[in-house]
Amino acid sequence: RVIAGPERKSRVISVKEKEVTAYHEAGHALVAHYLPGCDPVHKVSIVARGMSAGYTISLPEEDHTFVTRSKFECQLAFALGGRAAEELVFDEVTTGAANDLEQVTEVARAMVTRYGMSEKLGPMTFGQKEELVFLGREIGEQRDYSEAVAQQIDEEVRRIVHTAHQRARQLLEAHREQLNAVAERLIEVETLEAEEFVAVVEGRAAPEEPTSGGMPTPPRSTGKEALAPTKPGPKLDMPPQPAPA
């Protein structure tokens, strides 16, 4: 999923920036498409929205109230697909992945410290929350673990993020032809709806526009295009919490 603000079609970008953005979004989309357990892609675009140069929308086929570890791992790889594509194609990375990195780090840390999803540290939570309303803050976190445990937490977060990044990179290497095809099509038309995206990935002709004698086909619904208050990039689902994080 992603958060997407209003389109900024008047924004002028260089040919190189457009190419980088196309590969970045194609990377997100292909990881979501090929990785089992990821939400299906509904729309991919390199039309700027809000502060983002492009966006990828993937939505679950059904609502859920909890998230499994494997689902988190899939979503982390999805979020890192853009950076992995930049590395693979340009042998370079840009600031475009900054929000992706911020989000995956936050979620990986929550997996370890909040949800007990680290095999190394076990089914435990770390960090005792307390209300600090009198200080003008809603929630604070008091560290209730040693420096040694803090180091283990950092190592686990690093391992989880690294594994997700490698997963995304290897998948894109295996589907380099499709990565090129999606990016090239995005450069040409700027936005791909789900049906055309799948057609490009599978090497089929894009769906044709209806003739003048027929009724136009309504656009595919993308559902809510806002999923998190943090960024215009992949949103990693978090189960409801009793208090804001």
mmCIF file of C-alpha atoms in Angstrom:
data_model
loop_
_atom_site.group_PDB
_atom_site.id
_atom_site.type_symbol
_atom_site.label_atom_id
_atom_site.label_comp_id
_atom_site.label_asym_id
_atom_site.label_seq_id
_atom_site.Cartn_x
_atom_site.Cartn_y
_atom_site.Cartn_z
ATOM 1 C CA ARG A 1 0.000 0.000 0.000
ATOM 2 C CA VAL A 2 1.010 3.610 -0.259
ATOM 3 C CA ILE A 3 -0.022 7.066 0.741
ATOM 4 C CA ALA A 4 -0.522 9.334 -2.233
ATOM 5 C CA GLY A 5 -1.203 13.042 -2.211
ATOM 6 C CA PRO A 6 -2.602 15.146 -5.059
ATOM 7 C CA GLU A 7 -0.970 14.679 -8.453
ATOM 8 C CA ARG A 8 1.544 17.305 -9.572
ATOM 9 C CA LYS A 9 1.484 16.830 -13.341
ATOM 10 C CA SER A 10 3.011 20.259 -13.922
ATOM 11 C CA ARG A 11 6.253 19.246 -12.211
ATOM 12 C CA VAL A 12 9.119 19.188 -14.707
ATOM 13 C CA ILE A 13 11.828 16.567 -14.203
ATOM 14 C CA SER A 14 14.883 15.594 -16.206
ATOM 15 C CA VAL A 15 14.986 12.575 -18.494
ATOM 16 C CA LYS A 16 17.417 10.850 -16.120
ATOM 17 C CA GLU A 17 15.250 11.478 -13.048
ATOM 18 C CA LYS A 18 12.234 10.123 -14.888
ATOM 19 C CA GLU A 19 14.171 6.969 -15.762
ATOM 20 C CA VAL A 20 15.353 6.461 -12.182
ATOM 21 C CA THR A 21 11.820 6.979 -10.861
ATOM 22 C CA ALA A 22 10.432 4.500 -13.388
ATOM 23 C CA TYR A 23 12.870 1.789 -12.335
ATOM 24 C CA HIS A 24 12.311 2.577 -8.646
ATOM 25 C CA GLU A 25 8.541 2.135 -8.918
ATOM 26 C CA ALA A 26 8.912 -0.864 -11.227
ATOM 27 C CA GLY A 27 11.087 -2.450 -8.540
ATOM 28 C CA HIS A 28 8.391 -2.012 -5.892
ATOM 29 C CA ALA A 29 5.703 -3.340 -8.215
ATOM 30 C CA LEU A 30 7.581 -6.422 -9.397
ATOM 31 C CA VAL A 31 8.468 -7.509 -5.869
ATOM 32 C CA ALA A 32 4.789 -7.235 -4.937
ATOM 33 C CA HIS A 33 3.809 -9.145 -8.086
ATOM 34 C CA TYR A 34 6.221 -12.049 -7.786
ATOM 35 C CA LEU A 35 6.653 -12.504 -4.046
ATOM 36 C CA PRO A 36 4.060 -14.876 -2.541
ATOM 37 C CA GLY A 37 2.037 -13.244 0.197
ATOM 38 C CA CYS A 38 2.341 -9.663 -1.043
ATOM 39 C CA ASP A 39 -0.763 -7.616 -1.791
ATOM 40 C CA PRO A 40 -1.554 -7.378 -5.528
ATOM 41 C CA VAL A 41 -0.527 -4.290 -7.478
ATOM 42 C CA HIS A 42 -3.406 -1.992 -8.413
ATOM 43 C CA LYS A 43 -1.547 0.965 -9.874
ATOM 44 C CA VAL A 44 1.994 2.124 -10.629
ATOM 45 C CA SER A 45 2.805 5.696 -11.602
ATOM 46 C CA ILE A 46 5.688 8.103 -12.055
ATOM 47 C CA VAL A 47 3.375 11.104 -11.881
ATOM 48 C CA ALA A 48 4.471 13.069 -8.820
ATOM 49 C CA ARG A 49 2.122 13.085 -5.837
ATOM 50 C CA GLY A 50 2.735 15.148 -2.750
ATOM 51 C CA MET A 51 6.458 15.000 -2.044
ATOM 52 C CA SER A 52 6.949 11.780 -3.996
ATOM 53 C CA ALA A 53 8.228 11.452 -7.558
ATOM 54 C CA GLY A 54 6.079 8.360 -8.086
ATOM 55 C CA TYR A 55 3.988 5.776 -6.264
ATOM 56 C CA THR A 56 2.937 2.146 -6.259
ATOM 57 C CA ILE A 57 -0.455 1.123 -4.906
ATOM 58 C CA SER A 58 -0.982 -2.429 -3.708
ATOM 59 C CA LEU A 59 -4.074 -3.386 -1.763
ATOM 60 C CA PRO A 60 -5.050 -6.541 0.125
ATOM 61 C CA GLU A 61 -7.788 -8.677 -1.342
ATOM 62 C CA GLU A 62 -9.448 -8.898 2.065
ATOM 63 C CA ASP A 63 -9.256 -7.068 5.378
ATOM 64 C CA HIS A 64 -7.273 -8.527 8.247
ATOM 65 C CA THR A 65 -6.835 -7.640 11.904
ATOM 66 C CA PHE A 66 -3.402 -9.145 12.494
ATOM 67 C CA VAL A 67 -0.171 -9.579 10.544
ATOM 68 C CA THR A 68 2.031 -12.674 10.435
ATOM 69 C CA ARG A 69 5.811 -12.628 10.474
ATOM 70 C CA SER A 70 5.956 -13.915 6.891
ATOM 71 C CA LYS A 71 3.625 -11.099 5.827
ATOM 72 C CA PHE A 72 5.874 -8.518 7.467
ATOM 73 C CA GLU A 73 8.908 -10.039 5.739
ATOM 74 C CA CYS A 74 7.153 -9.853 2.375
ATOM 75 C CA GLN A 75 6.152 -6.234 2.934
ATOM 76 C CA LEU A 76 9.699 -5.301 3.936
ATOM 77 C CA ALA A 77 11.011 -6.749 0.672
ATOM 78 C CA PHE A 78 8.298 -4.854 -1.222
ATOM 79 C CA ALA A 79 9.298 -1.601 0.438
ATOM 80 C CA LEU A 80 12.953 -2.161 -0.452
ATOM 81 C CA GLY A 81 12.224 -3.094 -4.064
ATOM 82 C CA GLY A 82 12.744 0.472 -5.261
ATOM 83 C CA ARG A 83 16.213 0.813 -3.768
ATOM 84 C CA ALA A 84 17.163 -2.675 -4.983
ATOM 85 C CA ALA A 85 16.148 -1.714 -8.524
ATOM 86 C CA GLU A 86 18.259 1.460 -8.388
ATOM 87 C CA GLU A 87 21.286 -0.557 -7.274
ATOM 88 C CA LEU A 88 20.766 -3.233 -9.906
ATOM 89 C CA VAL A 89 20.224 -0.920 -12.873
ATOM 90 C CA PHE A 90 22.333 2.143 -12.071
ATOM 91 C CA ASP A 91 24.860 0.705 -9.595
ATOM 92 C CA GLU A 92 23.919 3.695 -7.442
ATOM 93 C CA VAL A 93 21.264 4.712 -4.932
ATOM 94 C CA THR A 94 19.345 7.960 -4.533
ATOM 95 C CA THR A 95 17.572 9.819 -1.758
ATOM 96 C CA GLY A 96 14.292 8.568 -3.222
ATOM 97 C CA ALA A 97 14.462 5.515 -0.956
ATOM 98 C CA ALA A 98 14.901 7.519 2.264
ATOM 99 C CA ASN A 99 11.310 7.112 3.431
ATOM 100 C CA ASP A 100 11.333 3.440 2.468
ATOM 101 C CA LEU A 101 14.376 2.881 4.677
ATOM 102 C CA GLU A 102 12.823 4.798 7.549
ATOM 103 C CA GLN A 103 9.684 2.724 7.411
ATOM 104 C CA VAL A 104 11.318 -0.690 7.070
ATOM 105 C CA THR A 105 13.650 0.080 9.971
ATOM 106 C CA GLU A 106 10.697 1.081 12.140
ATOM 107 C CA VAL A 107 8.727 -2.044 11.260
ATOM 108 C CA ALA A 108 11.708 -4.386 11.662
ATOM 109 C CA ARG A 109 12.339 -2.915 15.111
ATOM 110 C CA ALA A 110 8.670 -3.402 16.022
ATOM 111 C CA MET A 111 8.907 -7.036 14.920
ATOM 112 C CA VAL A 112 11.751 -7.541 17.390
ATOM 113 C CA THR A 113 10.730 -5.338 20.318
ATOM 114 C CA ARG A 114 6.917 -5.309 20.173
ATOM 115 C CA TYR A 115 5.744 -8.508 18.498
ATOM 116 C CA GLY A 116 8.346 -11.034 19.685
ATOM 117 C CA MET A 117 9.156 -12.123 16.115
ATOM 118 C CA SER A 118 12.896 -12.565 16.609
ATOM 119 C CA GLU A 119 14.035 -16.172 16.927
ATOM 120 C CA LYS A 120 17.243 -14.966 18.557
ATOM 121 C CA LEU A 121 15.572 -12.881 21.277
ATOM 122 C CA GLY A 122 12.435 -14.969 21.581
ATOM 123 C CA PRO A 123 8.789 -14.128 22.383
ATOM 124 C CA MET A 124 9.441 -11.059 24.487
ATOM 125 C CA THR A 125 8.734 -7.352 24.284
ATOM 126 C CA PHE A 126 11.354 -4.724 25.009
ATOM 127 C CA GLY A 127 10.735 -1.134 26.055
ATOM 128 C CA GLN A 128 8.157 -0.282 28.718
ATOM 129 C CA LYS A 129 5.686 2.395 27.638
ATOM 130 C CA GLU A 130 4.494 5.017 30.103
ATOM 131 C CA GLU A 131 2.266 8.072 29.897
ATOM 132 C CA LEU A 132 4.027 11.415 30.101
ATOM 133 C CA VAL A 133 1.047 13.714 29.676
ATOM 134 C CA PHE A 134 2.369 16.092 32.312
ATOM 135 C CA LEU A 135 5.370 16.723 30.055
ATOM 136 C CA GLY A 136 3.163 17.514 27.095
ATOM 137 C CA ARG A 137 3.723 14.120 25.492
ATOM 138 C CA GLU A 138 1.191 11.338 25.101
ATOM 139 C CA ILE A 139 3.460 8.326 25.284
ATOM 140 C CA GLY A 140 7.052 7.760 26.259
ATOM 141 C CA GLU A 141 9.178 4.651 26.221
ATOM 142 C CA GLN A 142 11.377 3.619 29.095
ATOM 143 C CA ARG A 143 14.187 1.229 28.263
ATOM 144 C CA ASP A 144 13.951 -1.819 30.487
ATOM 145 C CA TYR A 145 16.844 -3.825 29.061
ATOM 146 C CA SER A 146 20.628 -3.823 29.187
ATOM 147 C CA GLU A 147 23.179 -2.474 26.727
ATOM 148 C CA ALA A 148 23.946 -6.040 25.696
ATOM 149 C CA VAL A 149 20.293 -6.659 24.821
ATOM 150 C CA ALA A 150 20.132 -3.301 23.022
ATOM 151 C CA GLN A 151 23.025 -4.438 20.851
ATOM 152 C CA GLN A 152 21.257 -7.719 20.103
ATOM 153 C CA ILE A 153 18.116 -5.807 19.126
ATOM 154 C CA ASP A 154 20.116 -3.627 16.737
ATOM 155 C CA GLU A 155 21.747 -6.707 15.227
ATOM 156 C CA GLU A 156 18.391 -8.400 14.710
ATOM 157 C CA VAL A 157 16.870 -5.304 13.110
ATOM 158 C CA ARG A 158 19.874 -5.072 10.799
ATOM 159 C CA ARG A 159 19.587 -8.759 9.900
ATOM 160 C CA ILE A 160 15.870 -8.537 9.130
ATOM 161 C CA VAL A 161 16.295 -5.473 6.913
ATOM 162 C CA HIS A 162 19.339 -6.945 5.149
ATOM 163 C CA THR A 163 17.513 -10.217 4.466
ATOM 164 C CA ALA A 164 14.523 -8.358 3.010
ATOM 165 C CA HIS A 165 16.810 -6.256 0.819
ATOM 166 C CA GLN A 166 18.622 -9.336 -0.490
ATOM 167 C CA ARG A 167 15.299 -11.016 -1.174
ATOM 168 C CA ALA A 168 14.125 -8.057 -3.251
ATOM 169 C CA ARG A 169 17.455 -7.775 -5.077
ATOM 170 C CA GLN A 170 17.583 -11.466 -6.002
ATOM 171 C CA LEU A 171 13.992 -11.424 -7.243
ATOM 172 C CA LEU A 172 14.664 -8.424 -9.489
ATOM 173 C CA GLU A 173 17.851 -10.010 -10.815
ATOM 174 C CA ALA A 174 15.816 -13.081 -11.757
ATOM 175 C CA HIS A 175 13.215 -10.909 -13.512
ATOM 176 C CA ARG A 176 15.458 -8.250 -15.045
ATOM 177 C CA GLU A 177 13.679 -8.460 -18.406
ATOM 178 C CA GLN A 178 10.322 -7.704 -16.790
ATOM 179 C CA LEU A 179 11.888 -4.897 -14.743
ATOM 180 C CA ASN A 180 13.117 -3.256 -17.940
ATOM 181 C CA ALA A 181 9.756 -3.746 -19.654
ATOM 182 C CA VAL A 182 7.730 -2.171 -16.837
ATOM 183 C CA ALA A 183 10.132 0.754 -16.436
ATOM 184 C CA GLU A 184 10.184 1.450 -20.171
ATOM 185 C CA ARG A 185 6.392 1.373 -20.326
ATOM 186 C CA LEU A 186 6.167 3.752 -17.356
ATOM 187 C CA ILE A 187 8.517 6.182 -19.086
ATOM 188 C CA GLU A 188 6.220 6.033 -22.109
ATOM 189 C CA VAL A 189 2.766 6.322 -20.496
ATOM 190 C CA GLU A 190 3.622 7.349 -16.883
ATOM 191 C CA THR A 191 0.823 5.339 -15.229
ATOM 192 C CA LEU A 192 -0.093 1.650 -15.364
ATOM 193 C CA GLU A 193 -3.341 0.282 -13.999
ATOM 194 C CA ALA A 194 -3.385 -3.305 -12.727
ATOM 195 C CA GLU A 195 -4.485 -4.938 -15.989
ATOM 196 C CA GLU A 196 -1.874 -3.227 -18.134
ATOM 197 C CA PHE A 197 0.848 -3.794 -15.536
ATOM 198 C CA VAL A 198 0.205 -7.550 -15.583
ATOM 199 C CA ALA A 199 0.098 -7.524 -19.393
ATOM 200 C CA VAL A 200 3.509 -5.849 -19.564
ATOM 201 C CA VAL A 201 4.988 -8.267 -17.027
ATOM 202 C CA GLU A 202 3.652 -11.257 -18.946
ATOM 203 C CA GLY A 203 4.783 -9.876 -22.303
ATOM 204 C CA ARG A 204 1.251 -9.514 -23.635
ATOM 205 C CA ALA A 205 -0.196 -6.606 -25.557
ATOM 206 C CA ALA A 206 -1.635 -3.871 -23.375
ATOM 207 C CA PRO A 207 -5.456 -3.748 -23.157
ATOM 208 C CA GLU A 208 -6.825 -1.688 -26.032
ATOM 209 C CA GLU A 209 -8.884 1.451 -25.507
ATOM 210 C CA PRO A 210 -12.604 1.063 -26.301
ATOM 211 C CA THR A 211 -13.664 2.129 -29.797
ATOM 212 C CA SER A 212 -15.839 5.176 -30.358
ATOM 213 C CA GLY A 213 -18.836 2.913 -30.876
ATOM 214 C CA GLY A 214 -18.627 1.314 -27.465
ATOM 215 C CA MET A 215 -19.080 2.471 -23.941
ATOM 216 C CA PRO A 216 -15.867 3.414 -22.128
ATOM 217 C CA THR A 217 -14.729 1.016 -19.448
ATOM 218 C CA PRO A 218 -14.800 2.536 -15.954
ATOM 219 C CA PRO A 219 -11.343 2.851 -14.408
ATOM 220 C CA ARG A 220 -10.320 0.141 -11.973
ATOM 221 C CA SER A 221 -10.910 1.211 -8.402
ATOM 222 C CA THR A 222 -7.714 1.576 -6.406
ATOM 223 C CA GLY A 223 -9.468 1.884 -3.078
ATOM 224 C CA LYS A 224 -8.042 4.218 -0.496
ATOM 225 C CA GLU A 225 -4.801 5.771 -1.642
ATOM 226 C CA ALA A 226 -3.767 6.734 1.858
ATOM 227 C CA LEU A 227 -2.557 4.191 4.314
ATOM 228 C CA ALA A 228 -0.008 5.784 6.608
ATOM 229 C CA PRO A 229 0.858 9.301 7.728
ATOM 230 C CA THR A 230 4.554 8.854 7.051
ATOM 231 C CA LYS A 231 5.387 8.779 3.374
ATOM 232 C CA PRO A 232 4.378 8.389 -0.262
ATOM 233 C CA GLY A 233 5.797 4.897 -0.552
ATOM 234 C CA PRO A 234 4.970 1.316 0.419
ATOM 235 C CA LYS A 235 3.028 1.117 3.665
ATOM 236 C CA LEU A 236 3.657 -1.845 5.919
ATOM 237 C CA ASP A 237 0.538 -2.966 7.781
ATOM 238 C CA MET A 238 0.662 -2.788 11.552
ATOM 239 C CA PRO A 239 -2.007 -4.365 13.797
ATOM 240 C CA PRO A 240 -4.161 -1.905 15.776
ATOM 241 C CA GLN A 241 -2.498 -0.677 18.945
ATOM 242 C CA PRO A 242 -4.185 0.433 22.182
ATOM 243 C CA ALA A 243 -2.248 3.695 22.116
ATOM 244 C CA PRO A 244 -0.544 5.676 19.357
ATOM 245 C CA ALA A 245 3.084 4.713 18.755
#
